XYZ file of C-alpha atoms in Angstrom:
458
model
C 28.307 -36.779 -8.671
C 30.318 -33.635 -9.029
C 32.334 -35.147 -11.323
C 29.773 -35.757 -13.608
C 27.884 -32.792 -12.957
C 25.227 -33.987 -11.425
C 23.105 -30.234 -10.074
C 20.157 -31.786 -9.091
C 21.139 -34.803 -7.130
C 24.171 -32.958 -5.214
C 20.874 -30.057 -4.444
C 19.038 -32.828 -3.355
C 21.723 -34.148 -1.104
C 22.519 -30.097 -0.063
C 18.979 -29.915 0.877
C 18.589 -32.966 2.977
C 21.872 -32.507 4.778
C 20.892 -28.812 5.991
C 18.026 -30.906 8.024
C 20.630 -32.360 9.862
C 22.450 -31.114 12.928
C 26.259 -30.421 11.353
C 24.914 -31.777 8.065
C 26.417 -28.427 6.039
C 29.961 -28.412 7.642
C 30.373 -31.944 6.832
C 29.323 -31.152 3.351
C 31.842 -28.346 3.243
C 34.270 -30.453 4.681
C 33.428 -33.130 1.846
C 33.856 -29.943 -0.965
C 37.171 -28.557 0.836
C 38.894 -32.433 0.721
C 37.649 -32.787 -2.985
C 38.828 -29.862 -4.360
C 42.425 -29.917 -2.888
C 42.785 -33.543 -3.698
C 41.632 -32.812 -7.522
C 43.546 -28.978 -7.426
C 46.754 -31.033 -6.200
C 46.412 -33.598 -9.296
C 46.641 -30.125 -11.127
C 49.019 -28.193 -9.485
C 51.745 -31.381 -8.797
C 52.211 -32.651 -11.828
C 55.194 -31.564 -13.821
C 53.758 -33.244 -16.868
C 50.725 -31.007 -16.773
C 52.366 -27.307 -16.593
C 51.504 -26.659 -20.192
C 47.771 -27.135 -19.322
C 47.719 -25.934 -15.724
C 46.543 -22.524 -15.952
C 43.686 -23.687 -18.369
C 43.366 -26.981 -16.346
C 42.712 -24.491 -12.893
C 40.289 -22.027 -14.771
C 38.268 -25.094 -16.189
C 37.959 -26.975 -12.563
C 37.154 -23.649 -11.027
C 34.588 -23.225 -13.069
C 33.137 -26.179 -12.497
C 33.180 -25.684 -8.833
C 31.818 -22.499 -9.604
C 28.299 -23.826 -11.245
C 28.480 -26.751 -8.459
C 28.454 -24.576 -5.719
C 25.721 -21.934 -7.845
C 23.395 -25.031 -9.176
C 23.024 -26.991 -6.022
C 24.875 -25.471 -2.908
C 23.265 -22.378 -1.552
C 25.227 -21.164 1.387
C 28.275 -18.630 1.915
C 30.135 -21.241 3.639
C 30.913 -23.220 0.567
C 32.287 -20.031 -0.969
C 34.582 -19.311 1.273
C 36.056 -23.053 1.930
C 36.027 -22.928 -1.769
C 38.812 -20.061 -1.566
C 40.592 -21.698 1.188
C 40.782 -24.855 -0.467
C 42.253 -22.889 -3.804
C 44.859 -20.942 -1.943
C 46.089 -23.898 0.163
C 46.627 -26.580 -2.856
C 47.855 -23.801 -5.208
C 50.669 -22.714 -3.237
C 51.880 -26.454 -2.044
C 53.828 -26.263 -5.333
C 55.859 -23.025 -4.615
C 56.781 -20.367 -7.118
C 55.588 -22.295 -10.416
C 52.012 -21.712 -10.445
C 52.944 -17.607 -10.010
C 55.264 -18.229 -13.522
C 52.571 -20.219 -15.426
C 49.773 -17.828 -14.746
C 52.365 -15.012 -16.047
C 52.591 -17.145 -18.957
C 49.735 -17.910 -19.570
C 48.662 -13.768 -19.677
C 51.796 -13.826 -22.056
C 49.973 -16.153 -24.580
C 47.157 -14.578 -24.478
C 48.415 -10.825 -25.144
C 50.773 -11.229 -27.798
C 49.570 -10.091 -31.515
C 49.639 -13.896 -32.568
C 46.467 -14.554 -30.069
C 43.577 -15.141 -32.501
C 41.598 -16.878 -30.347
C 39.729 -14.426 -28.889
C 37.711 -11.124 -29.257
C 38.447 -8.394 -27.397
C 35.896 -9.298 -24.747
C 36.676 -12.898 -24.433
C 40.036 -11.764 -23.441
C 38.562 -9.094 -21.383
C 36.632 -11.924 -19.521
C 39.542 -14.273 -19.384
C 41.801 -12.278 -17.545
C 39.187 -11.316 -14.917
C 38.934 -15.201 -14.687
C 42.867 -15.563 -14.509
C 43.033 -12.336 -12.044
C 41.001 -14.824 -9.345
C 43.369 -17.214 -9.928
C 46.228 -15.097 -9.215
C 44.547 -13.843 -5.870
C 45.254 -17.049 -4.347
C 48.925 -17.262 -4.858
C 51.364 -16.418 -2.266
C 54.872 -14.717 -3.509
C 53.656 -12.612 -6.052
C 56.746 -10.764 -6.564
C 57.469 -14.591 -8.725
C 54.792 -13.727 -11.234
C 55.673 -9.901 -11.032
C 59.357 -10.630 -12.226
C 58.208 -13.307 -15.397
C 54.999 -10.761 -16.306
C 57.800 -7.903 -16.447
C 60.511 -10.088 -18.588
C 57.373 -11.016 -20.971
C 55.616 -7.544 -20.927
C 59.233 -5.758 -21.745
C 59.498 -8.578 -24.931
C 55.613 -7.607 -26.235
C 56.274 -3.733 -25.880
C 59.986 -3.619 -27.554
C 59.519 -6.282 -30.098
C 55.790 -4.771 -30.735
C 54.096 -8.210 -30.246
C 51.126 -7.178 -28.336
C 47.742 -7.695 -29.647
C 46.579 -4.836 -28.328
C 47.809 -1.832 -25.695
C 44.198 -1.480 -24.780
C 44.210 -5.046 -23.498
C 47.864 -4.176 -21.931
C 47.084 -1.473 -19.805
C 42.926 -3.113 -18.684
C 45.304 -5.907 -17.276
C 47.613 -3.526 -15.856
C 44.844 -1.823 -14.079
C 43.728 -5.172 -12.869
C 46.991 -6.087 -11.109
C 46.824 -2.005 -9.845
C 43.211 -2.344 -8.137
C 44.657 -6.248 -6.970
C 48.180 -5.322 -5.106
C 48.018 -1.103 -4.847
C 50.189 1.149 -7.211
C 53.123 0.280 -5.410
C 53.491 -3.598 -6.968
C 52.435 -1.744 -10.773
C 54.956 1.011 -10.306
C 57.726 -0.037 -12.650
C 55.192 -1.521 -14.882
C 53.535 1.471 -15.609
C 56.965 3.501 -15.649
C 57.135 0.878 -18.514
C 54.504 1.965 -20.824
C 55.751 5.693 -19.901
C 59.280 5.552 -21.765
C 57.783 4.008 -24.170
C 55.347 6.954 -24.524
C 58.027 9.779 -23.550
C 60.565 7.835 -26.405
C 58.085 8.426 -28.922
C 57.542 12.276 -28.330
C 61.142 12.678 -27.862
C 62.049 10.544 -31.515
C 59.199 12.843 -33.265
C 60.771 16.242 -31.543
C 64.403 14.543 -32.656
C 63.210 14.217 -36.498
C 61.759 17.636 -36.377
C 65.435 19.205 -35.329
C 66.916 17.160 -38.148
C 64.398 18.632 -40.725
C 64.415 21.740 -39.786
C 68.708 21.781 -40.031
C 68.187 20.254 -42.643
C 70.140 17.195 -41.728
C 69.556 13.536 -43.425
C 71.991 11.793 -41.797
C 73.529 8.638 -43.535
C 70.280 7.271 -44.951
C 69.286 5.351 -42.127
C 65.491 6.292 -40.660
C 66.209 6.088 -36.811
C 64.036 4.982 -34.426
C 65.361 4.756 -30.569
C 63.346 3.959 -27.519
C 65.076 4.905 -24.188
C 64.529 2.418 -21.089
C 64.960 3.407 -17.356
C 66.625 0.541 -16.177
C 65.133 0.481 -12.692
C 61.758 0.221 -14.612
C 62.866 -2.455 -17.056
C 64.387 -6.472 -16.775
C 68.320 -6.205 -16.558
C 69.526 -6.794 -20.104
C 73.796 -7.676 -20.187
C 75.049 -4.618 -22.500
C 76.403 -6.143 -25.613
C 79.776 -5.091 -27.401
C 79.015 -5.647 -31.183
C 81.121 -4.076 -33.900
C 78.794 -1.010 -35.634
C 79.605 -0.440 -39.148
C 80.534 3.582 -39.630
C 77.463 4.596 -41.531
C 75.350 3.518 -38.625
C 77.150 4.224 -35.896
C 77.452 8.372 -36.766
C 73.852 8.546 -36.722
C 73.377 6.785 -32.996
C 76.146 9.063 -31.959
C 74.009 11.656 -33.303
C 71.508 10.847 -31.466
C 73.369 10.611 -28.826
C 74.584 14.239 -28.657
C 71.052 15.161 -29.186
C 69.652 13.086 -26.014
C 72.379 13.981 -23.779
C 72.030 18.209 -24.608
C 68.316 17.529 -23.563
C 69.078 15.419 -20.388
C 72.550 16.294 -18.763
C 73.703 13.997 -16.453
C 72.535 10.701 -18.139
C 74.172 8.184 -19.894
C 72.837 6.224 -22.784
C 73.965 2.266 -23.421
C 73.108 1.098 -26.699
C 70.778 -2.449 -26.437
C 71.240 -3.743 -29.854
C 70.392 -7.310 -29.166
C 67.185 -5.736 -28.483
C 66.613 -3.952 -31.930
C 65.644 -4.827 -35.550
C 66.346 -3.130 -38.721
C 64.996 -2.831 -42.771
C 67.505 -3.065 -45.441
C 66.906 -2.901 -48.998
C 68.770 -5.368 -50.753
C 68.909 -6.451 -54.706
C 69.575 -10.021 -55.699
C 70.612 -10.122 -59.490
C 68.225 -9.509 -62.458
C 64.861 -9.465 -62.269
C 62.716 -12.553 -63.748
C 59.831 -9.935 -65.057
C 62.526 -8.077 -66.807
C 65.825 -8.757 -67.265
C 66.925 -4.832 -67.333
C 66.158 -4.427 -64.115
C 67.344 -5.515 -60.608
C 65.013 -7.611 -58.303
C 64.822 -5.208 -55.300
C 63.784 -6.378 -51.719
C 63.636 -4.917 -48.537
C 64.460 -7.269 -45.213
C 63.188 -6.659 -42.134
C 65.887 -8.532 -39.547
C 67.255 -7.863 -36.161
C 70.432 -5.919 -35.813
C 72.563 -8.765 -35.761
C 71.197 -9.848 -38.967
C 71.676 -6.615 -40.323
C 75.643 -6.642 -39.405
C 76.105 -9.884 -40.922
C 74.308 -9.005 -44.031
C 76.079 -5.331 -44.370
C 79.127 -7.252 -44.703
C 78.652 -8.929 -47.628
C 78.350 -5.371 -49.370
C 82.140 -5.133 -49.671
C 82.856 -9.141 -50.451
C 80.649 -11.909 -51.484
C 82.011 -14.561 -49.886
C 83.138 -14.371 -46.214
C 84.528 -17.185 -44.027
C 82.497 -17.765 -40.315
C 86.025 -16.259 -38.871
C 85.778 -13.109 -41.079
C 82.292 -12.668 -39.850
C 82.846 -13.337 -35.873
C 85.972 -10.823 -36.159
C 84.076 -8.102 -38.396
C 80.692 -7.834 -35.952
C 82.013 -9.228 -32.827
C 78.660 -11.325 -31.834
C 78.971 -13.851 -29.497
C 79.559 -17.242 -30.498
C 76.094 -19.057 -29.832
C 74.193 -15.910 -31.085
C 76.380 -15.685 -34.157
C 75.934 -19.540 -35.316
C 71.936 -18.221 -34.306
C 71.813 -15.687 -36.608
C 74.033 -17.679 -39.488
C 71.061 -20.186 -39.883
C 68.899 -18.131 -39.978
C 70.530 -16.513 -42.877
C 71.603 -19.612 -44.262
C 69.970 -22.473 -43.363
C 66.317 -21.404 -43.207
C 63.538 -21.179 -45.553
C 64.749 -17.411 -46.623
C 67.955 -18.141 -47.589
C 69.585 -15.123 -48.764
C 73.198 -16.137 -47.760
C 74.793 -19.416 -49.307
C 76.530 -21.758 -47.092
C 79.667 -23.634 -47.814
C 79.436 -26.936 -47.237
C 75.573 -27.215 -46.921
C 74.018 -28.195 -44.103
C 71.578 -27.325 -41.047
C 74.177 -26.693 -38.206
C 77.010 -23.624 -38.128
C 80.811 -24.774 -37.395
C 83.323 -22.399 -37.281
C 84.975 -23.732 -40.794
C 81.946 -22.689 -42.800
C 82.225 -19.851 -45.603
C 79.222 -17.735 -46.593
C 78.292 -15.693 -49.696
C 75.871 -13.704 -50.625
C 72.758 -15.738 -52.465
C 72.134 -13.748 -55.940
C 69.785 -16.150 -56.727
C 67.659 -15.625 -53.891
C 64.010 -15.054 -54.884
C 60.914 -14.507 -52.942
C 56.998 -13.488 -54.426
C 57.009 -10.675 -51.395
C 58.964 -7.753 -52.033
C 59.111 -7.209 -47.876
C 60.379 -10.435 -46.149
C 61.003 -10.739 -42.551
C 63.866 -13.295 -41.943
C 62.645 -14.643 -38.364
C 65.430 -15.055 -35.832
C 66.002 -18.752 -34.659
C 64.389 -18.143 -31.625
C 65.933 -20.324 -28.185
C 63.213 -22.074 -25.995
C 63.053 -20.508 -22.359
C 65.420 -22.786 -20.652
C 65.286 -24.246 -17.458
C 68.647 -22.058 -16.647
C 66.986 -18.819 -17.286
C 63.763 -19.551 -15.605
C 65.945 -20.598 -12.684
C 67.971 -17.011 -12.774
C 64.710 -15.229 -13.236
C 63.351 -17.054 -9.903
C 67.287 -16.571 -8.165
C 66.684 -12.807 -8.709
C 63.375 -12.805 -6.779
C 64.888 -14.914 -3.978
C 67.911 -11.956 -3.728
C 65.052 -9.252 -3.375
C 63.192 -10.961 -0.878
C 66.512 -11.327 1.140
C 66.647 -7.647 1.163
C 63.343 -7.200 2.338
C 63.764 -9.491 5.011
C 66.402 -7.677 6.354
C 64.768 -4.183 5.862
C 61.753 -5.868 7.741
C 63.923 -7.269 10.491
C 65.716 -4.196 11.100
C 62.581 -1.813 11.279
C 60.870 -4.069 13.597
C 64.161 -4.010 15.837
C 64.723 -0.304 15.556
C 60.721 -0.100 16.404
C 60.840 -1.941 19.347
C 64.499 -1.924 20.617
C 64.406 -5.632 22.163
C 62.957 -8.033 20.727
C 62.586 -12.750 21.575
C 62.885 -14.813 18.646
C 59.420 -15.607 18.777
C 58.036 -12.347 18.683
C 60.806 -11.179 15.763
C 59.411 -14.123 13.671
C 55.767 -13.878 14.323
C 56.158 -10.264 13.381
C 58.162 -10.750 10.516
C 55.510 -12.959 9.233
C 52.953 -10.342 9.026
C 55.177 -8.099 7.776
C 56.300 -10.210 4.339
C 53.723 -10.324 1.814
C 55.327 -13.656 0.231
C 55.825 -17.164 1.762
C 59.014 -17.930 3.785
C 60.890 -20.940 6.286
C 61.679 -20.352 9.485
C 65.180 -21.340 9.015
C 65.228 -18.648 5.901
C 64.415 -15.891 8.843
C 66.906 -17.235 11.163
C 69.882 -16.874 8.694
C 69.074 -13.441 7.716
C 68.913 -12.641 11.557
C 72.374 -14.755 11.707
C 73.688 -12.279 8.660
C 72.228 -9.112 10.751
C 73.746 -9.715 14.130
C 77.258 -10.979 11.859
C 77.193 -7.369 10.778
C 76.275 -5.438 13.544
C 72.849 -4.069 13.057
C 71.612 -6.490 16.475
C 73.232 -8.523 19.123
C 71.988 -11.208 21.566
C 71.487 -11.047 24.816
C 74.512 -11.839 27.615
C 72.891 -14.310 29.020
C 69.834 -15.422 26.849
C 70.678 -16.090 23.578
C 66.616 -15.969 22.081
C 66.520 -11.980 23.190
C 67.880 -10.072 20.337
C 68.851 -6.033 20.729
C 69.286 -3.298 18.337
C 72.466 -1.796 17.886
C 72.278 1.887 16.880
């Protein structure tokens, strides 16, 4: 029957159970069994994590106008909710990275799916979801990693929508889990006044630089995802105006230091590609909007028209998979404005490159899209390793203020404590190691002679 929806009969059977002695906890009982076994079909299936977030939020619903239509009692709320938080979490750490995910999807500026207010309604619905996962500090780090890609690559649909859902996750887990979030959405806020006041100073020296229209947004890195600092080569022209900038940031803000992200940042150059069909006088003028590693490659072929994959590698200095990346995307991809020699879809190091006069386009502004790689298993697994190295530190932070609280403490009593204390789920034999790793540096020692009393050493 509640598979098929069936209000009336499951009220019917609601009503003549509550005329029985025990008739409504075995009907909760009934509801708390079918839910986990269906939530578990969900929630355990690797096959399914591509639906699951959408697969949850449907079945809840249906619960939902099950337990409205035909159940009328508190009780089946709340085994409802204890049902949801015990299936949802038998599967440990994924559902937190699909629900972060899934908010991903629907944020960015391709979402076209919705209005404003289905989105606004959505996330509300996701938000309940979220509630009943243990070890949120798992979706924290993947909404962070996603939320840092829609604000620097301006993907997001809309900052409205960014900072309602911000404010949900605020009034959820306290200003404390939103902190670097928020200090998120703040550089990007204090970058542009400080770019504006930087532009001013120029105009008003009367400084144009090299040509190149600057735009820089500074991170604090204990707000943002670590990013490894690249060591590209930066042709002259551009790198005396970020040095520029530079000077000018570090006047301002003594004391700092500034470390250039350039895998992070994207570039228009104007480029002309032979004569132009409409008339042969002219030249056909475009202007490419690439990343910055597109932008070296490309810059190169202003001083040769034919370059070898060597020439290239040694000239910018990107790193080998990223290079042979950005190469077909150049070369190999519907906007081919480089030539490669021989032709062919994949990059080897013996291929030679020139510059495609022939290229032509009906939009005078193309963006070349980067050859974007797939989250991989490996990243998703150092994203989840970081989280695991955190919560080690905040097991022993927890262990030694419960020790330095109380002075002596059993094993029991440390653990029981330390389980109220950590907001995210945790073995027994995790807590025992850390205790191992406390006492092998000297922050507690056991007792003489009973080794389950622990003391604090001072």
């Amino acid at each position: 029957m509640m598979d098929e929806g069936r209000f009336s009969d499951l009220q019917i059977l609601y009503t003549l159970l509550n005329r029985v002695e025990e008739g409504t906890y075995q009907l909760c009982f009934f509801l708390y069994t079918y839910i986990k076994k269906r939530g578990l079909e969900i929630v355990m299936n690797p096959e399914k994590d591509k639906t699951m977030v959408q697969d949850l939020l449907q079945f809840k619903d249906s619960i939902d106008n099950i337990i409205s239509h035909s159940f009328n009692s508190g009780d089946c709320v709340d085994v409802k909710k204890k049902a949801f938080e015990e299936f949802i979490n038998k599967r440990p750490n994924k559902p937190a990275e699909l629900i972060a995910k899934f908010i991903d999807t629907k944020l960015r500026s391709g979402n076209k799916e919705q209005t404003e207010e289905e989105l606004e309604a959505m996330l509300d619905k996701v938000m309940v979801l979220f509630r009943f996962i243990q070890g949120k500090d798992i979706f924290e780090a993947f909404y962070k990693k996603d939320l840092a890609k829609r604000l620097l690559m301006s993907k997001s649909a809309s900052i409205d929508s960014e900072k309602s859902m911000l404010g949900k996750l605020k009034r959820e887990c306290g200003s404390q889990f939103t902190f670097k979030l928020e200090g998120m959405f703040k550089d990007m806020a204090v970058s542009k006044d400080l770019l504006a006041a930087y532009k001013e100073k120029q105009g008003a020296e009367g400084c144009t630089g090299s040509g190149v229209d600057l735009g820089v947004t500074v991170l604090t890195t204990g707000y943002w995802p670590t990013y490894t600092p690249d060591t590209v080569i930066i042709p002259p022209q551009l790198s005396a105006t970020l040095d520029h900038y530079k000077t000018y940031y570090l006047d301002k803000h003594s004391g700092r230091k500034l470390v250039w992200q350039h895998s992070l940042s994207f570039c228009t150059l104007k480029a002309t590609f032979g004569e132009d069909p409409a008339d042969k006088k002219l030249e056909l003028k475009k202007e490419l909007n690439v990343s910055v590693y597109q932008g070296l490659v490309l810059l190169l072929f202003n001083n040769s028209p034919k370059l070898s994959y060597q020439n290239i590698q040694e000239s910018t200095a990107i790193e080998k998979e990223e290079l042979c990346r950005v190469l077909q995307s150049l070369a190999c991809s519907k906007t081919r404005v480089l030539k490669k020699r021989p032709p062919g879809k994949d990059i080897e190091t013996t291929d030679n490159f020139e510059f495609n006069a022939e290229f032509r386009h009906k939009l005078c502004k193309i963006k070349i899209n980067q050859i974007q790689t797939k989250e991989t298993t490996e990243e998703n697994l150092n994203t989840t390793e970081k989280v695991f190295q955190d919560r080690q530190y905040q097991i022993d932070a927890a262990i030694v203020r419960i020790m330095k609280a109380r002075k002596t403490s059993t094993h029991s009593l440390l653990v029981s404590e330390l389980y109220n204390h950590l907001k995210f789920p945790v073995k027994p034999i995790d807590l025992k190691k850390r205790i191992e790793s406390l006492i092998e540096r000297d922050y507690m020692e056991r007792k003489k002679d009973d080794k389950n009393v622990y003391h604090y050493v001072a």
